[in-house]
Coordinates of C-alpha atoms and ligand atoms in Angstrom, one line a residue:
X1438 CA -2.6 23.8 5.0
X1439 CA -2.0 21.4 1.9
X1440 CA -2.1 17.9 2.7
X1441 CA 0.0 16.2 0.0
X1442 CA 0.7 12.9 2.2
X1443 CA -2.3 10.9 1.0
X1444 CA 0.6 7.7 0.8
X1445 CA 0.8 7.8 4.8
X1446 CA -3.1 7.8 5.1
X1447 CA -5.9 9.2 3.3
X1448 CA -9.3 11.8 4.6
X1449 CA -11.9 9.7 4.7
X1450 CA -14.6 10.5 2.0
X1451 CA -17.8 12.4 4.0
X1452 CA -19.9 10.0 2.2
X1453 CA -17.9 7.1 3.5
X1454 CA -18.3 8.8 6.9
X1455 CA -21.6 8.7 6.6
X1456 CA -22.7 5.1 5.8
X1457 CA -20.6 4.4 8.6
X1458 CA -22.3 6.4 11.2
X1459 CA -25.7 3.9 11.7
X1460 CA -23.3 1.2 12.9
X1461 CA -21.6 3.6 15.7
X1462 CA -25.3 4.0 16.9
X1463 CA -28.3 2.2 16.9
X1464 CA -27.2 -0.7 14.5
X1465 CA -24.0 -1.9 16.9
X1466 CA -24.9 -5.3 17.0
X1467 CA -21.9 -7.8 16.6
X1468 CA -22.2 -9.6 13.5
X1469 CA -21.3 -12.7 14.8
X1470 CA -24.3 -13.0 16.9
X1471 CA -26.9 -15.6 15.1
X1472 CA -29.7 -15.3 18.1
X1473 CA -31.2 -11.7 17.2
X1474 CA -31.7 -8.6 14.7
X1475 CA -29.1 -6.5 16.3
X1476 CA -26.5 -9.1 15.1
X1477 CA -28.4 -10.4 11.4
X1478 CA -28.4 -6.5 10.7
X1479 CA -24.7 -6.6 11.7
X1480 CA -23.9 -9.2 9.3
X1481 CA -25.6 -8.0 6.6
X1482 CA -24.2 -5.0 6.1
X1483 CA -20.5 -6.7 6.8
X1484 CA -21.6 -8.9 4.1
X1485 CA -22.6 -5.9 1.5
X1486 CA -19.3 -4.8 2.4
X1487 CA -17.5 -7.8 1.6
X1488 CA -19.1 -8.2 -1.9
X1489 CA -17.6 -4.5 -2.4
X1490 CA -14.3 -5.3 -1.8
X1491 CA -14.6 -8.6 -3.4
X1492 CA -15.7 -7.1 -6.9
X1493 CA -13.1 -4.3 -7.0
X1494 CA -10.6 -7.1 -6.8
X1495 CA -12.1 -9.8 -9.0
X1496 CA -12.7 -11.7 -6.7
X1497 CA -15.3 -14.2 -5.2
X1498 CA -16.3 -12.4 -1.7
X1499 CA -15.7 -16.0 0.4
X1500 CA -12.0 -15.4 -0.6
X1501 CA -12.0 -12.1 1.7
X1502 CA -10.6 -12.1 5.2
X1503 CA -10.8 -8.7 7.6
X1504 CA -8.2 -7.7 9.3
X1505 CA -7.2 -4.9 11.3
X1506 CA -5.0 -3.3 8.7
X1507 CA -2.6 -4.0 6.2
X1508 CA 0.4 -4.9 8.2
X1509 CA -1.4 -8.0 10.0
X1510 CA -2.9 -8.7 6.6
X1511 CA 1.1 -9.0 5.3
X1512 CA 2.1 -10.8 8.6
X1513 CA -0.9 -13.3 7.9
X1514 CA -0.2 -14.0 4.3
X1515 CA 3.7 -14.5 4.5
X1516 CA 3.6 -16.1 8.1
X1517 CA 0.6 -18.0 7.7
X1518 CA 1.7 -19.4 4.1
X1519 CA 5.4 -20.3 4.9
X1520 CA 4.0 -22.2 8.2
X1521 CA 1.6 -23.9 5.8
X1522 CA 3.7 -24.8 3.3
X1523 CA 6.7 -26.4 5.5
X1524 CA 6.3 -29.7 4.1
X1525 CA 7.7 -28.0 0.4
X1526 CA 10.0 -26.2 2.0
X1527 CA 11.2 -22.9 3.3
X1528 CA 12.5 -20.4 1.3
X1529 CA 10.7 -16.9 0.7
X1530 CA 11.6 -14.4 -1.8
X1531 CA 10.8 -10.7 -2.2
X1532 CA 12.4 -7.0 -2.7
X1533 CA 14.3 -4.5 -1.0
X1534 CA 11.8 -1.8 -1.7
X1535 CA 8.8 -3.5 0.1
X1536 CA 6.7 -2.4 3.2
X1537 CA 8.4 -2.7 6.9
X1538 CA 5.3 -5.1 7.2
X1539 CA 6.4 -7.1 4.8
X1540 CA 10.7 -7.1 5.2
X1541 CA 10.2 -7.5 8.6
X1542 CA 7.8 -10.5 8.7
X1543 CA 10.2 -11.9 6.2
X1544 CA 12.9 -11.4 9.1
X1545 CA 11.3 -12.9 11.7
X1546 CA 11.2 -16.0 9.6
X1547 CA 14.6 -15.8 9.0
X1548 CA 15.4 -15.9 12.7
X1549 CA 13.0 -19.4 12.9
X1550 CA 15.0 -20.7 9.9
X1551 CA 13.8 -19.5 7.0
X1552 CA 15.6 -19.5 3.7
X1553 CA 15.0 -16.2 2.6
X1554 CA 15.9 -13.8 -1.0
X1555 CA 15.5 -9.9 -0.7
X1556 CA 15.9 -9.5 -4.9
X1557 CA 17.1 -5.8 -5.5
X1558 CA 14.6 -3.6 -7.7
X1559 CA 17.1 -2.1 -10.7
X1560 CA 17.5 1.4 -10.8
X1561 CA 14.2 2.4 -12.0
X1562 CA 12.6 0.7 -9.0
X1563 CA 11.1 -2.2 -11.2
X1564 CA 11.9 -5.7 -10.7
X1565 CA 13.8 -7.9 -12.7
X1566 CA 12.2 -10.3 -14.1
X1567 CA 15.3 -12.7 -14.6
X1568 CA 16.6 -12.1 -11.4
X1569 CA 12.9 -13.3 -9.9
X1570 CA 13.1 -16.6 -12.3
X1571 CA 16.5 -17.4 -11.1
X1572 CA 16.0 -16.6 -7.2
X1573 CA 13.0 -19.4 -7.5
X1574 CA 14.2 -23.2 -6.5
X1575 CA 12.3 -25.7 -5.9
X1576 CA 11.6 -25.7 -2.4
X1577 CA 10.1 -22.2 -2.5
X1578 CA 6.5 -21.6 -1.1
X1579 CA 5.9 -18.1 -2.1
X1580 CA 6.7 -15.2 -3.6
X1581 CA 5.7 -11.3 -2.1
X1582 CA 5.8 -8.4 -4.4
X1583 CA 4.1 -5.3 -3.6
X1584 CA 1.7 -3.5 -6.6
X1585 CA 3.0 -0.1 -6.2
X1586 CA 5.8 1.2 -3.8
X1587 CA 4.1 3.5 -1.3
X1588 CA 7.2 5.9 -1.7
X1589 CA 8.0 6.5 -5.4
X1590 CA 5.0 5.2 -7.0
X1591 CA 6.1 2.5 -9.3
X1592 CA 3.9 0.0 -10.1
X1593 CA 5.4 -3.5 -10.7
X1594 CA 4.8 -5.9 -13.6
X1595 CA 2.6 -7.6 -11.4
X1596 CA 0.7 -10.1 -14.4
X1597 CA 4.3 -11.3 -15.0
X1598 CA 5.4 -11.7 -11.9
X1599 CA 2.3 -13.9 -11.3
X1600 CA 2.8 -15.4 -14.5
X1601 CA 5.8 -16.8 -13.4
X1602 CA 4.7 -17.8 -9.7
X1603 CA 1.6 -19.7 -11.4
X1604 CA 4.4 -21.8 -14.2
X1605 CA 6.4 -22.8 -11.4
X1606 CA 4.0 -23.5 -8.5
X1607 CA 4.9 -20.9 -6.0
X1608 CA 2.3 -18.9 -4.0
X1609 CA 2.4 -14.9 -4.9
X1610 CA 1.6 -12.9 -2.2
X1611 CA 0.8 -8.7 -3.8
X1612 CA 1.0 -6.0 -1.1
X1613 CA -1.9 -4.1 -3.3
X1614 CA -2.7 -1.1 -0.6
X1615 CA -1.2 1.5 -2.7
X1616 CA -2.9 0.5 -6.3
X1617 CA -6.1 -0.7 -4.9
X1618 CA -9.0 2.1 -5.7
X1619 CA -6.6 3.3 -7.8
X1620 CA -5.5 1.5 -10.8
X1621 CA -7.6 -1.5 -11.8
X1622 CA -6.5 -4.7 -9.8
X1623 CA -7.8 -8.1 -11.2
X1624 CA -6.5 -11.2 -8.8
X1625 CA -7.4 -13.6 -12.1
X1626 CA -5.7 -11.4 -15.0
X1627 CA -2.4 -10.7 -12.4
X1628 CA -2.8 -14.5 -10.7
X1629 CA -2.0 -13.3 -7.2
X1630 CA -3.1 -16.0 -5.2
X1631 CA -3.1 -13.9 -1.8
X1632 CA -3.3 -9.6 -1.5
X1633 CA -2.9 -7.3 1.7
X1634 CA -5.5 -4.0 1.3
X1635 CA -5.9 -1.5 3.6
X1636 CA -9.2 1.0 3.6
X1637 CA -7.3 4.0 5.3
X1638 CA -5.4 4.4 1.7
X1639 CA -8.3 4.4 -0.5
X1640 CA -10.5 7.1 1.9
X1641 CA -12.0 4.6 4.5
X1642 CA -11.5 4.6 7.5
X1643 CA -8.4 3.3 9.8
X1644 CA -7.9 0.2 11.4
X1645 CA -9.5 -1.8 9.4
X1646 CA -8.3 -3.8 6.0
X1647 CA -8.4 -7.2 4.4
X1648 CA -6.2 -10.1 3.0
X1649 CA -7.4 -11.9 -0.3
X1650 CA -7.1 -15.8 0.0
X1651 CA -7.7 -17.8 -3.5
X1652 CA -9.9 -20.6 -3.0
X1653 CA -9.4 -22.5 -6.2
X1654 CA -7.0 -22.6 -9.1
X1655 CA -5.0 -22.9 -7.0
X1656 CA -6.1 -23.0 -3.5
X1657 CA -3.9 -20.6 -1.1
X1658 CA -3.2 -22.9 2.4
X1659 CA -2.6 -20.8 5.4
X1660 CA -2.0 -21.0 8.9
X1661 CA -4.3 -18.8 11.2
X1662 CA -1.8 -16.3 13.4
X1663 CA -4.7 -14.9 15.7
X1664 CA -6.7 -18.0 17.2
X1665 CA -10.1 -17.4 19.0
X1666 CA -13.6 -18.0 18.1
X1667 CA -13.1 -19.4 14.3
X1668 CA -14.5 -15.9 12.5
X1669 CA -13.8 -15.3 9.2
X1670 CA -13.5 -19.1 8.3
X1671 CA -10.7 -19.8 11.2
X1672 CA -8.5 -17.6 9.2
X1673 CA -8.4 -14.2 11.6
X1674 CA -10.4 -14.9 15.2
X1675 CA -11.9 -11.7 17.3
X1676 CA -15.1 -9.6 16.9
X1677 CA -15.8 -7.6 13.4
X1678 CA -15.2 -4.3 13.6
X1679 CA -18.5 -3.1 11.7
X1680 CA -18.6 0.0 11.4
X1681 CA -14.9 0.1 9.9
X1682 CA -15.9 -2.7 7.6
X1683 CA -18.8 -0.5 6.2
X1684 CA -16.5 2.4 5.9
X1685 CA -14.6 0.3 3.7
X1686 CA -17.1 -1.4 1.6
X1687 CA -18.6 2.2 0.5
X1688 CA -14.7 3.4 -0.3
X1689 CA -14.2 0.4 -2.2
X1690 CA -17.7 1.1 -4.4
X1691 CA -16.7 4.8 -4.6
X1692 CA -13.6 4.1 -5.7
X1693 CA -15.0 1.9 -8.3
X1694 CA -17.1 4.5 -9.6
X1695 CA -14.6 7.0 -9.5
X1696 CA -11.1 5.5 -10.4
X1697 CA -10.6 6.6 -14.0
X1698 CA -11.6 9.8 -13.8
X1699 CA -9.9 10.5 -10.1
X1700 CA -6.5 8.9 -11.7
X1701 CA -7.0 11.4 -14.3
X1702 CA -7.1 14.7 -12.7
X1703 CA -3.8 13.7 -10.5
X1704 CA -1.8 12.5 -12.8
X1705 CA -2.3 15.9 -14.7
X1706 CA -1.9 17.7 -10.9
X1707 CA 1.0 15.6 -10.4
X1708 CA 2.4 16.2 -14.0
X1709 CA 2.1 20.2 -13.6
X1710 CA 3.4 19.8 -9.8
X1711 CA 6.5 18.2 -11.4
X1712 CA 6.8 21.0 -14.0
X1713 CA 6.2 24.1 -11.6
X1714 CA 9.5 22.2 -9.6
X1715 CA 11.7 21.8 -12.4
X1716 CA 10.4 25.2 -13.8
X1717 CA 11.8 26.6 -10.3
X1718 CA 14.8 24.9 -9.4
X1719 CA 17.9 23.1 -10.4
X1720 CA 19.1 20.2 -9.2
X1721 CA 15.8 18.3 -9.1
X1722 CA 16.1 14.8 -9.7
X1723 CA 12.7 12.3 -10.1
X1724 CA 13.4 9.3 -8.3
X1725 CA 11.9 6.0 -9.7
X1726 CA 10.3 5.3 -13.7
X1727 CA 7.8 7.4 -14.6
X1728 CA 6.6 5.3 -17.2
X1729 CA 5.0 3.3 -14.4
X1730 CA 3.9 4.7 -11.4
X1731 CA 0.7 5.7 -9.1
X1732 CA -0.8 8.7 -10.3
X1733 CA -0.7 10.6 -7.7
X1734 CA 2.8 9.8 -6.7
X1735 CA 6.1 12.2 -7.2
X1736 CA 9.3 11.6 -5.1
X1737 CA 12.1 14.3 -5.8
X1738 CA 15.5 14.4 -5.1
X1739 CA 16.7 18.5 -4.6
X1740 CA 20.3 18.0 -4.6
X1741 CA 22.1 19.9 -1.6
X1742 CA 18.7 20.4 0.8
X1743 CA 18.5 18.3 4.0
X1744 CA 14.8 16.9 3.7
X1745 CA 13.9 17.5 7.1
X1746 CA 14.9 21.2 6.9
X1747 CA 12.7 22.1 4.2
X1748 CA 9.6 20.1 5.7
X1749 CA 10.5 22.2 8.4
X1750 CA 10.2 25.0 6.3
X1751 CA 7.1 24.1 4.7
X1752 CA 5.1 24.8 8.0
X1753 CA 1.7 24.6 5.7
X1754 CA 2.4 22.0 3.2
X1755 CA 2.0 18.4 4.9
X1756 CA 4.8 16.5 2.6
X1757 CA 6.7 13.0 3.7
X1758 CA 10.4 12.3 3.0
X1759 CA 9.3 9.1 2.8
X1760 CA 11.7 7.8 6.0
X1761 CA 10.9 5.4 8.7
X1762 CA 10.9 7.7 11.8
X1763 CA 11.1 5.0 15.1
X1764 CA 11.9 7.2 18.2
X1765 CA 13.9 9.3 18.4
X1766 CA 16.1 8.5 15.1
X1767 CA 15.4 9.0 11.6
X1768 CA 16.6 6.1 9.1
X1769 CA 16.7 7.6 5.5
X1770 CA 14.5 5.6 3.0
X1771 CA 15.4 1.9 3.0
X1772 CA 13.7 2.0 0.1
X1773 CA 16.0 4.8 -2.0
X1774 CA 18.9 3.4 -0.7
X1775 CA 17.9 0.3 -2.5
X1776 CA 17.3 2.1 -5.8
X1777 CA 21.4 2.7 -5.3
X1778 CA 21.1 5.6 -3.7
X1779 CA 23.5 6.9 -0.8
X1780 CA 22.1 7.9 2.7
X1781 CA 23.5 11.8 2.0
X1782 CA 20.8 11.6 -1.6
X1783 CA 18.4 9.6 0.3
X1784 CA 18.3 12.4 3.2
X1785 CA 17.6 15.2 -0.2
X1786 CA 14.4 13.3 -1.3
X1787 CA 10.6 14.3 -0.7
X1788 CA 7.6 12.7 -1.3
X1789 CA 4.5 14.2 -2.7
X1790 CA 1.4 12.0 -2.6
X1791 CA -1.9 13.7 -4.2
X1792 CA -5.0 12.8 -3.5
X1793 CA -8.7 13.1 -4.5
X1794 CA -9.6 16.1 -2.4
X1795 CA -6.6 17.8 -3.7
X1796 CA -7.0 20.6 -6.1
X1797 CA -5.5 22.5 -8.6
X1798 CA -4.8 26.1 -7.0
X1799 CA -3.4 23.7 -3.8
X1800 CA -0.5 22.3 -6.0
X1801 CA 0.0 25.8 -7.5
X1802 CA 0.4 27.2 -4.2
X1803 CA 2.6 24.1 -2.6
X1804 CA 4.9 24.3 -5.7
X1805 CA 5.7 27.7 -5.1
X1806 CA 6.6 26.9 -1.4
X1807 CA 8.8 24.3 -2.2
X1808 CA 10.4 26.2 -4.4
X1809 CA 11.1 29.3 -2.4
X1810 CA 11.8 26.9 0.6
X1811 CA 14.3 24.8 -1.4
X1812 CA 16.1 28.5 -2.4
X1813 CA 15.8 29.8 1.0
X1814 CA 17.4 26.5 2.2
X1815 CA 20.4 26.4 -0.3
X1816 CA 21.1 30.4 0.2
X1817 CA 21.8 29.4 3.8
X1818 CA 23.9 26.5 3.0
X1819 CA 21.3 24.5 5.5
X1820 CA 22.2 21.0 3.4
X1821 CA 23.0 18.8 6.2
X1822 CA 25.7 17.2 3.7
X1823 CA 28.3 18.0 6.6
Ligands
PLP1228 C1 0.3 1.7 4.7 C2 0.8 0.5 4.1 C3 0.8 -0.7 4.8 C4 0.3 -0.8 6.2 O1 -1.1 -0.7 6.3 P1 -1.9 -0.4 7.6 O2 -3.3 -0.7 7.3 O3 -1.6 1.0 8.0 O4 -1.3 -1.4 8.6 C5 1.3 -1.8 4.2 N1 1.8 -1.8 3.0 C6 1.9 -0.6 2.2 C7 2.4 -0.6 0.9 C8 1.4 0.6 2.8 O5 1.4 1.7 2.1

């Protein structure tokens, strides 16, 4: 089996897996307890963790709040910052091609009375710039741009974009889970003021993740959403969850460590994956710039093939078409169909998402499934374009 989903969730590193293990045992103290070693031991090693996290960001560790994941890390940032910032006003401002975590905390405001722009990406997948200046009035409090898209890889012109959130005063919340551990992030040199990470995309563990807050220059004002016992400064109540915290520290230092090179090797994997397809097939359409995008990422249109057939037909190849599946239905990519795509292409497209355990021989092998699955498919007329 070839796992080439490493968008949806990542293995966790064995060495990650092992600084983690102490704090499942005999060091389970809760590090919120000041009375004891069990609890100082506890802290400490949240602590370490914190500093890890903090310096792969660029950031000071006090300006680091853990969460439970990315998606209450988005709610927090864009709930807690629009409710903060009432007394500027109301309006919100971010893309069609973001996370459900973020569109639909962006909703839900809309329901309360929100003012709210949902700027198209252009056809590459990148936002316009122009568009972004003239979406921003004066009585909006922030602005939420994700790093890279977690379906077609593109990285946004994130300096810019915070560029011009800084010029005009707005807040700029980054979605980072995708790019963190993977390209270099730096909340200073791209001014992002708050930033949603997640460890089970970077090879730590799951349930666990963080949202930057800047403290100074400017100072990022938020509104608590889970109340409790005042952890993690009053900005995120409830009890630590250590052991997921260490996890995530040690990904965040190996990920440091291991970056370049690991960005490397998978964007050559992914280079020759891309080849071996075209190589094989016609009709195979890359969907979103190349020019900037994840490493790891490829997300392929094969004219004619219902994507769900051939993942069906790829029984040992673990592959995404990249679509919200809730129930029993299966929505194609909101995110494809905001590129200008139509439902019928949106339903053709695949996403391959390489990883660090991935190897050379396992894309070799893959490629050659797809493409045999892909012929297989269209011999049978199995396109679901009906
Ligand atoms: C996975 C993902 C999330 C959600 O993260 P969880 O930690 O699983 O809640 C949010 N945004 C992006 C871009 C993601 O890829």
């Amino acid at each position: 089996m070839v796992y080439l989903d490493n968008h949806s969730t990542t293995p966790v590193d064995p060495r990650v897996l092992e600084a983690m293990l102490p704090y499942f045992g005999p060091r389970f103290g809760n590090a919120a307890s000041r009375g004891h070693r069990f609890g100082w031991e506890a802290e400490k090693a949240v602590e370490l963790a914190r500093r890890r996290i903090a310096e792969l960001a660029g950031a000071a560790p006090r300006e680091i709040v853990f969460t439970s994941g990315a998606t209450e890390s988005d709610n927090l940032a864009i709930k807690g910052a629009m409710e903060a910032g009432r007394r500027k006003g109301n309006h919100v401002v971010t893309m069609a091609t973001e996370h459900k975590a973020v569109l639909d905390s962006v909703k839900h405001l809309e329901r309360q009375g929100c003012q709210v722009a949902i700027l198209p990406p252009m056809a590459d997948g990148l936002l316009d710039l122009n568009a972004l200046r003239a979406a921003l009035r004066p009585e909006t409090v922030l602005v939420s741009v994700m790093y890279a898209n977690n379906e077609i890889g593109t990285v946004q012109p994130v300096a810019e974009i915070g560029a011009i959130c800084r010029e005009t005063g707005v807040l700029f919340h980054c979605d980072a889970v995708q790019a963190f551990g993977k390209l270099p992030v730096d909340v200073d040199r791209d001014r992002i003021d708050l930033m949603s990470l997640s460890a089970h995309k970077m090879y730590g563990p799951k349930g666990v993740g963080a949202l930057y807050v800047r403290k100074r220059n400017p100072r990022a004002l938020l509104v608590a959403q889970i109340d409790g016992g005042g952890h993690e400064s009053g900005m995120r109540s409830g009890t630590l969850n250590v052991p997921a915290i260490v996890g995530f520290g040690e990904a965040c230092r190996l990920c440091a460590r291991e970056m370049d090179a690991d960005g490397a090797r998978l964007a050559a994997l992914r280079d020759r994956l891309r080849a071996l397809l075209e190589a094989g097939l016609d009709g195979v359409t890359v969907n979103g710039t190349m020019q900037r995008r994840l490493p790891g990422n490829l997300n392929v249109t094969f004219e004619g093939v219902d994507a769900e057939s051939l993942l069906i037909a790829l029984p040992d190849v673990a592959l995404s078409t990249g679509a919200s599946c809730t129930s029993a239905t299966v929505e194609p990519s909101h995110v494809l169909q905001a590129l200008g795509m139509d439902r019928r292409q949106a339903q053709a497209s695949v996403r391959f998402g390489l990883g660090r355990f991935n190897t050379g021989e396992e894309v070799e092998q893959a490629a050659g499934q797809v493409v045999e699955a892909v012929r297989r498919i269209r011999k049978l007329g199995l396109t679901g374009w009906a």
